[in-house]
PDB file of C-alpha atoms in Angstrom:
ATOM      1  CA  MET O   1      -0.087   0.091   0.083  1.00 52.00           C
ATOM      2  CA  ASP O   2       2.750   2.315  -1.206  1.00 59.00           C
ATOM      3  CA  HIS O   3       0.318   4.805  -2.425  1.00 52.00           C
ATOM      4  CA  LEU O   4      -0.370   6.063   1.025  1.00 52.00           C
ATOM      5  CA  PRO O   5       1.226   9.183   2.561  1.00 49.00           C
ATOM      6  CA  THR O   6       4.285   8.629   4.518  1.00 53.00           C
ATOM      7  CA  CYS O   7       4.405   8.960   8.167  1.00 49.00           C
ATOM      8  CA  SER O   8       7.154  10.736  10.524  1.00 52.00           C
ATOM      9  CA  LYS O   9       6.384   7.169  12.565  1.00 53.00           C
ATOM     10  CA  ILE O  10       7.935   4.247  11.467  1.00 57.00           C
ATOM     11  CA  TYR O  11       5.807   1.361  10.748  1.00 57.00           C
ATOM     12  CA  ASN O  12       6.186  -2.127   9.602  1.00 66.00           C
ATOM     13  CA  THR O  13       5.438  -2.718   6.056  1.00 73.00           C
ATOM     14  CA  VAL O  14       2.122  -4.639   5.520  1.00 80.00           C
ATOM     15  CA  LYS O  15       3.302  -7.023   2.792  1.00 89.00           C
ATOM     16  CA  VAL O  16       0.266  -7.914   0.601  1.00 94.00           C
ATOM     17  CA  PRO O  17       0.226 -11.483  -0.956  1.00 94.00           C
ATOM     18  CA  TYR O  18      -0.977 -11.518  -4.898  1.00 95.00           C
ATOM     19  CA  LEU O  19      -3.019 -14.425  -5.181  1.00 94.00           C
ATOM     20  CA  GLY O  20      -2.557 -14.934  -9.034  1.00 84.00           C
ATOM     21  CA  GLU O  21      -5.610 -12.911 -10.938  1.00 85.00           C
ATOM     22  CA  ILE O  22      -5.989  -9.540 -11.922  1.00 88.00           C
ATOM     23  CA  TYR O  23      -9.175  -8.291 -12.591  1.00 93.00           C
ATOM     24  CA  ASP O  24     -10.106  -9.047 -16.315  1.00 92.00           C
ATOM     25  CA  ASN O  25     -11.571  -5.293 -17.193  1.00 91.00           C
ATOM     26  CA  GLN O  26     -14.709  -6.774 -18.798  1.00 93.00           C
ATOM     27  CA  GLY O  27     -17.279  -5.230 -16.238  1.00 94.00           C
ATOM     28  CA  PHE O  28     -17.491  -4.845 -12.290  1.00 96.00           C
ATOM     29  CA  PHE O  29     -20.984  -6.215 -11.702  1.00 96.00           C
ATOM     30  CA  THR O  30     -20.912  -9.004 -14.078  1.00 96.00           C
ATOM     31  CA  PHE O  31     -17.346 -10.302 -12.908  1.00 96.00           C
ATOM     32  CA  PRO O  32     -18.835 -12.680 -10.251  1.00 95.00           C
ATOM     33  CA  GLU O  33     -20.861 -14.304 -12.517  1.00 95.00           C
ATOM     34  CA  ARG O  34     -17.860 -15.017 -15.041  1.00 94.00           C
ATOM     35  CA  LYS O  35     -15.847 -16.607 -12.189  1.00 93.00           C
ATOM     36  CA  GLY O  36     -18.693 -18.834 -11.132  1.00 92.00           C
ATOM     37  CA  TRP O  37     -19.627 -17.097  -8.336  1.00 93.00           C
ATOM     38  CA  ALA O  38     -23.128 -15.351  -7.359  1.00 92.00           C
ATOM     39  CA  VAL O  39     -23.075 -12.137  -5.117  1.00 91.00           C
ATOM     40  CA  GLU O  40     -26.353 -13.628  -3.585  1.00 90.00           C
ATOM     41  CA  ASP O  41     -24.396 -17.004  -2.130  1.00 88.00           C
ATOM     42  CA  ILE O  42     -21.383 -14.341  -0.781  1.00 89.00           C
ATOM     43  CA  LEU O  43     -23.985 -12.035   1.085  1.00 89.00           C
ATOM     44  CA  SER O  44     -25.537 -15.213   2.662  1.00 87.00           C
ATOM     45  CA  GLY O  45     -22.155 -16.669   3.670  1.00 82.00           C
ATOM     46  CA  LYS O  46     -22.295 -19.802   1.173  1.00 83.00           C
ATOM     47  CA  TYR O  47     -18.508 -18.620   0.321  1.00 83.00           C
ATOM     48  CA  LEU O  48     -17.578 -20.978   3.248  1.00 77.00           C
ATOM     49  CA  GLU O  49     -17.996 -24.055   1.024  1.00 80.00           C
ATOM     50  CA  GLN O  50     -14.654 -22.724  -0.871  1.00 85.00           C
ATOM     51  CA  THR O  51     -11.460 -22.870   0.595  1.00 91.00           C
ATOM     52  CA  PRO O  52     -10.314 -19.657   2.138  1.00 92.00           C
ATOM     53  CA  THR O  53      -7.783 -19.320  -0.345  1.00 93.00           C
ATOM     54  CA  THR O  54      -9.969 -19.356  -3.263  1.00 93.00           C
ATOM     55  CA  PHE O  55     -12.445 -16.957  -1.650  1.00 94.00           C
ATOM     56  CA  THR O  56      -9.891 -14.328  -1.077  1.00 95.00           C
ATOM     57  CA  ALA O  57      -8.458 -14.603  -4.556  1.00 95.00           C
ATOM     58  CA  PHE O  58     -11.740 -14.059  -6.081  1.00 95.00           C
ATOM     59  CA  LEU O  59     -12.341 -11.024  -3.726  1.00 96.00           C
ATOM     60  CA  GLN O  60      -8.883  -9.530  -4.054  1.00 96.00           C
ATOM     61  CA  SER O  61      -9.216  -9.900  -8.182  1.00 96.00           C
ATOM     62  CA  TRP O  62     -13.113  -8.334  -7.727  1.00 97.00           C
ATOM     63  CA  LEU O  63     -12.950  -5.819  -5.007  1.00 97.00           C
ATOM     64  CA  PHE O  64      -9.510  -4.523  -4.949  1.00 97.00           C
ATOM     65  CA  PHE O  65      -8.471  -4.548  -8.554  1.00 97.00           C
ATOM     66  CA  GLY O  66     -11.930  -4.312  -9.768  1.00 97.00           C
ATOM     67  CA  SER O  67     -12.636  -1.359  -7.958  1.00 97.00           C
ATOM     68  CA  ILE O  68      -9.524   0.930  -8.746  1.00 97.00           C
ATOM     69  CA  SER O  69      -9.947  -0.325 -12.570  1.00 96.00           C
ATOM     70  CA  GLU O  70     -13.224   0.754 -12.677  1.00 96.00           C
ATOM     71  CA  VAL O  71     -13.143   4.142 -10.655  1.00 96.00           C
ATOM     72  CA  LEU O  72      -9.990   5.095 -12.204  1.00 95.00           C
ATOM     73  CA  SER O  73     -11.485   4.194 -15.364  1.00 94.00           C
ATOM     74  CA  CYS O  74      -8.301   2.238 -16.663  1.00 93.00           C
ATOM     75  CA  PRO O  75      -7.420  -1.367 -17.513  1.00 91.00           C
ATOM     76  CA  LEU O  76      -4.944  -2.560 -15.224  1.00 90.00           C
ATOM     77  CA  ASP O  77      -1.698  -4.487 -15.953  1.00 88.00           C
ATOM     78  CA  ALA O  78      -0.864  -6.720 -13.232  1.00 84.00           C
ATOM     79  CA  ASN O  79       3.237  -5.881 -14.089  1.00 86.00           C
ATOM     80  CA  LEU O  80       2.522  -2.540 -12.457  1.00 91.00           C
ATOM     81  CA  PHE O  81       1.186  -3.644  -9.236  1.00 93.00           C
ATOM     82  CA  LEU O  82       3.608  -6.905  -8.904  1.00 93.00           C
ATOM     83  CA  CYS O  83       6.921  -6.881  -6.778  1.00 91.00           C
ATOM     84  CA  TYR O  84       8.339  -9.914  -5.554  1.00 89.00           C
ATOM     85  CA  ASP O  85       9.799 -10.578  -1.720  1.00 88.00           C
ATOM     86  CA  ASP O  86      13.073 -11.882  -0.887  1.00 84.00           C
ATOM     87  CA  ASP O  87      11.944 -15.341  -1.266  1.00 88.00           C
ATOM     88  CA  GLY O  88      10.428 -14.824  -4.603  1.00 87.00           C
ATOM     89  CA  THR O  89       6.611 -14.392  -3.145  1.00 89.00           C
ATOM     90  CA  SER O  90       4.407 -12.122  -5.200  1.00 92.00           C
ATOM     91  CA  ILE O  91       3.196  -9.044  -3.390  1.00 94.00           C
ATOM     92  CA  ILE O  92       1.117  -6.227  -4.496  1.00 94.00           C
ATOM     93  CA  THR O  93       2.415  -2.773  -4.593  1.00 93.00           C
ATOM     94  CA  THR O  94       0.416   0.351  -5.197  1.00 93.00           C
ATOM     95  CA  HIS O  95       3.793   2.783  -6.235  1.00 91.00           C
ATOM     96  CA  CYS O  96       1.619   3.368  -9.743  1.00 93.00           C
ATOM     97  CA  PHE O  97      -1.623   4.450  -7.930  1.00 94.00           C
ATOM     98  CA  ASN O  98      -0.968   7.827  -7.755  1.00 92.00           C
ATOM     99  CA  ASN O  99      -0.011   8.213 -11.391  1.00 94.00           C
ATOM    100  CA  LEU O 100      -3.316   6.187 -12.693  1.00 95.00           C
ATOM    101  CA  MET O 101      -5.299   8.596 -10.514  1.00 94.00           C
ATOM    102  CA  GLN O 102      -3.697  11.904 -11.686  1.00 94.00           C
ATOM    103  CA  GLU O 103      -4.580  10.315 -15.472  1.00 95.00           C
ATOM    104  CA  ARG O 104      -7.887  10.011 -14.327  1.00 93.00           C
ATOM    105  CA  ARG O 105      -7.999  13.902 -12.982  1.00 92.00           C
ATOM    106  CA  GLU O 106      -6.333  15.268 -16.436  1.00 93.00           C
ATOM    107  CA  ARG O 107      -9.200  13.037 -18.276  1.00 92.00           C
ATOM    108  CA  GLU O 108     -11.827  14.652 -16.059  1.00 90.00           C
ATOM    109  CA  LYS O 109     -10.972  18.082 -16.951  1.00 88.00           C
ATOM    110  CA  VAL O 110     -12.174  17.750 -20.549  1.00 92.00           C
ATOM    111  CA  MET O 111     -15.045  15.755 -19.655  1.00 90.00           C
ATOM    112  CA  ILE O 112     -18.309  16.857 -20.524  1.00 91.00           C
ATOM    113  CA  PHE O 113     -20.866  17.392 -17.521  1.00 88.00           C
ATOM    114  CA  ASP O 114     -23.078  13.999 -18.278  1.00 91.00           C
ATOM    115  CA  ASP O 115     -19.947  12.018 -18.519  1.00 92.00           C
ATOM    116  CA  LYS O 116     -18.552  13.338 -15.381  1.00 90.00           C
ATOM    117  CA  LEU O 117     -22.143  12.556 -13.512  1.00 90.00           C
ATOM    118  CA  ASP O 118     -21.989   8.939 -15.273  1.00 93.00           C
ATOM    119  CA  TRP O 119     -18.286   8.679 -14.026  1.00 93.00           C
ATOM    120  CA  TYR O 120     -19.602   9.319 -10.417  1.00 92.00           C
ATOM    121  CA  SER O 121     -22.647   7.285 -10.232  1.00 94.00           C
ATOM    122  CA  HIS O 122     -20.884   4.263 -11.868  1.00 96.00           C
ATOM    123  CA  SER O 123     -18.295   4.333  -9.210  1.00 95.00           C
ATOM    124  CA  HIS O 124     -20.570   5.001  -6.235  1.00 95.00           C
ATOM    125  CA  ASP O 125     -22.658   2.095  -7.184  1.00 96.00           C
ATOM    126  CA  ILE O 126     -19.305  -0.201  -7.357  1.00 97.00           C
ATOM    127  CA  LEU O 127     -17.888   1.354  -3.910  1.00 96.00           C
ATOM    128  CA  SER O 128     -21.138   0.677  -2.455  1.00 96.00           C
ATOM    129  CA  LYS O 129     -21.075  -2.923  -3.544  1.00 96.00           C
ATOM    130  CA  ALA O 130     -17.624  -3.735  -2.409  1.00 97.00           C
ATOM    131  CA  THR O 131     -18.538  -1.961   0.857  1.00 96.00           C
ATOM    132  CA  GLU O 132     -21.722  -3.996   1.375  1.00 96.00           C
ATOM    133  CA  VAL O 133     -19.432  -7.252   0.804  1.00 95.00           C
ATOM    134  CA  MET O 134     -17.121  -6.404   3.079  1.00 96.00           C
ATOM    135  CA  ASN O 135     -19.688  -5.607   5.674  1.00 95.00           C
ATOM    136  CA  GLN O 136     -21.504  -8.412   5.242  1.00 94.00           C
ATOM    137  CA  ILE O 137     -18.254 -10.868   5.822  1.00 93.00           C
ATOM    138  CA  SER O 138     -17.510  -8.931   8.581  1.00 94.00           C
ATOM    139  CA  ARG O 139     -20.708  -9.600  10.539  1.00 93.00           C
ATOM    140  CA  LYS O 140     -20.565 -13.179   9.597  1.00 91.00           C
ATOM    141  CA  VAL O 141     -17.176 -12.994  11.345  1.00 91.00           C
ATOM    142  CA  ALA O 142     -18.643 -11.245  14.330  1.00 92.00           C
ATOM    143  CA  SER O 143     -20.936 -13.711  14.561  1.00 91.00           C
ATOM    144  CA  GLY O 144     -19.042 -16.473  14.816  1.00 91.00           C
ATOM    145  CA  VAL O 145     -17.878 -17.526  11.618  1.00 88.00           C
ATOM    146  CA  VAL O 146     -14.068 -18.172  10.905  1.00 88.00           C
ATOM    147  CA  ASN O 147     -12.995 -14.979   8.783  1.00 91.00           C
ATOM    148  CA  PRO O 148     -11.779 -16.995   5.239  1.00 91.00           C
ATOM    149  CA  LEU O 149      -9.674 -13.798   4.182  1.00 93.00           C
ATOM    150  CA  ASP O 150      -6.031 -13.281   4.729  1.00 93.00           C
ATOM    151  CA  PRO O 151      -5.457 -10.204   7.235  1.00 94.00           C
ATOM    152  CA  ALA O 152      -3.513  -8.391   4.768  1.00 94.00           C
ATOM    153  CA  ILE O 153      -5.609  -9.009   2.128  1.00 96.00           C
ATOM    154  CA  GLU O 154      -8.643  -7.896   4.147  1.00 96.00           C
ATOM    155  CA  LEU O 155      -6.683  -4.785   5.402  1.00 95.00           C
ATOM    156  CA  SER O 156      -5.551  -3.938   1.543  1.00 95.00           C
ATOM    157  CA  ILE O 157      -9.104  -3.957   0.205  1.00 96.00           C
ATOM    158  CA  TRP O 158     -10.505  -1.969   2.990  1.00 95.00           C
ATOM    159  CA  VAL O 159      -7.736   0.671   2.723  1.00 94.00           C
ATOM    160  CA  MET O 160      -8.263   0.817  -1.295  1.00 96.00           C
ATOM    161  CA  LEU O 161     -11.993   1.462  -0.993  1.00 96.00           C
ATOM    162  CA  SER O 162     -11.427   3.979   1.455  1.00 94.00           C
ATOM    163  CA  THR O 163      -9.025   5.731  -1.113  1.00 94.00           C
ATOM    164  CA  LEU O 164     -11.213   5.490  -3.820  1.00 95.00           C
ATOM    165  CA  GLN O 165     -13.786   6.995  -2.030  1.00 92.00           C
ATOM    166  CA  TYR O 166     -11.835  10.161  -1.745  1.00 89.00           C
ATOM    167  CA  GLU O 167     -11.300  10.403  -5.351  1.00 89.00           C
ATOM    168  CA  LEU O 168     -14.779   9.644  -5.931  1.00 87.00           C
ATOM    169  CA  ALA O 169     -14.898  12.993  -3.976  1.00 82.00           C
ATOM    170  CA  HIS O 170     -12.459  15.155  -5.626  1.00 76.00           C
ATOM    171  CA  MET O 171     -14.629  16.130  -8.194  1.00 68.00           C
ATOM    172  CA  PHE O 172     -16.731  17.967  -5.773  1.00 62.00           C
ATOM    173  CA  TYR O 173     -14.088  20.001  -3.967  1.00 55.00           C
ATOM    174  CA  THR O 174     -11.837  20.893  -6.568  1.00 51.00           C
ATOM    175  CA  VAL O 175     -12.092  24.663  -7.979  1.00 40.00           C
ATOM    176  CA  GLY O 176     -14.394  25.067 -11.065  1.00 45.00           C
ATOM    177  CA  LYS O 177     -15.524  21.292 -11.033  1.00 45.00           C
ATOM    178  CA  ILE O 178     -19.253  20.257 -10.532  1.00 45.00           C
ATOM    179  CA  PRO O 179     -20.748  21.694  -7.464  1.00 47.00           C
ATOM    180  CA  THR O 180     -22.754  19.386  -5.576  1.00 47.00           C
ATOM    181  CA  ARG O 181     -25.703  21.326  -5.705  1.00 46.00           C
ATOM    182  CA  ARG O 182     -25.703  20.869  -9.563  1.00 45.00           C
ATOM    183  CA  ILE O 183     -25.619  17.731  -9.317  1.00 44.00           C
ATOM    184  CA  ILE O 184     -28.741  17.397  -7.191  1.00 45.00           C
ATOM    185  CA  ASP O 185     -30.485  19.729  -9.378  1.00 48.00           C
ATOM    186  CA  ASP O 186     -29.854  17.700 -12.357  1.00 47.00           C
ATOM    187  CA  GLY O 187     -31.109  14.810 -11.255  1.00 49.00           C
ATOM    188  CA  GLY O 188     -28.075  13.359  -9.509  1.00 47.00           C
ATOM    189  CA  PRO O 189     -28.075  11.258  -6.432  1.00 47.00           C
ATOM    190  CA  PRO O 190     -28.190  13.758  -2.822  1.00 45.00           C
ATOM    191  CA  LEU O 191     -25.361  11.883  -1.426  1.00 45.00           C
ATOM    192  CA  ALA O 192     -23.815  13.165   1.888  1.00 43.00           C
ATOM    193  CA  LEU O 193     -20.408  14.361   1.062  1.00 41.00           C
ATOM    194  CA  PRO O 194     -17.790  14.844   3.812  1.00 41.00           C
ATOM    195  CA  PRO O 195     -16.044  18.107   3.928  1.00 40.00           C
ATOM    196  CA  LEU O 196     -12.831  17.018   2.108  1.00 37.00           C
ATOM    197  CA  ALA O 197     -10.046  19.491   1.725  1.00 37.00           C
ATOM    198  CA  PRO O 198      -9.415  20.044  -2.008  1.00 39.00           C
ATOM    199  CA  SER O 199      -5.995  18.685  -1.905  1.00 37.00           C
ATOM    200  CA  LEU O 200      -6.791  15.297  -0.176  1.00 36.00           C
ATOM    201  CA  SER O 201      -6.421  12.504  -2.354  1.00 38.00           C
ATOM    202  CA  CYS O 202      -5.898   9.366  -0.492  1.00 37.00           C
ATOM    203  CA  SER O 203      -7.032   7.799   2.911  1.00 35.00           C
ATOM    204  CA  LEU O 204      -4.971   6.051   5.606  1.00 34.00           C
TER     205      LEU O 204
END
């Protein structure tokens, strides 16, 4: 998660294992079906019928990589997100994230209003679904079900969803971009947006 700002205090690096499948860039909401999963089964806890590694690999591809690809509107190259530990283990790096984010913001500058609204609505729906899935897994764990997710991968998904939420809000807090009032007046969702600083681009 090396896209995050550095801190004055030194913390141990969280190494997030890569389980072998990048997002296929063919649509977020139909991804589970393409991979043989049903969202309803995931929400009801039927993922317990699969091995933890199989389920975690699916979620990493869908919720981590898929959310990045869809919100930043770019196909993903696995090579940009991979590096190797001393023992040769594949781990995830997000060093390219801020460049991809800036490229999206540059494209936004020349987007017409309707396209901006479409991007916002699509991205909002994706992050809402991803958060719903993760919250449901957390509820199952709180009820006594064994957590099937690798702790580092679970953390990486939550951090990335939080980061992308701030990117979603960016268009409302940059001078000259779309005011919230106009979104609502033009039929957009009256969402409660957090009072973010204009320069804030990522979340811890």
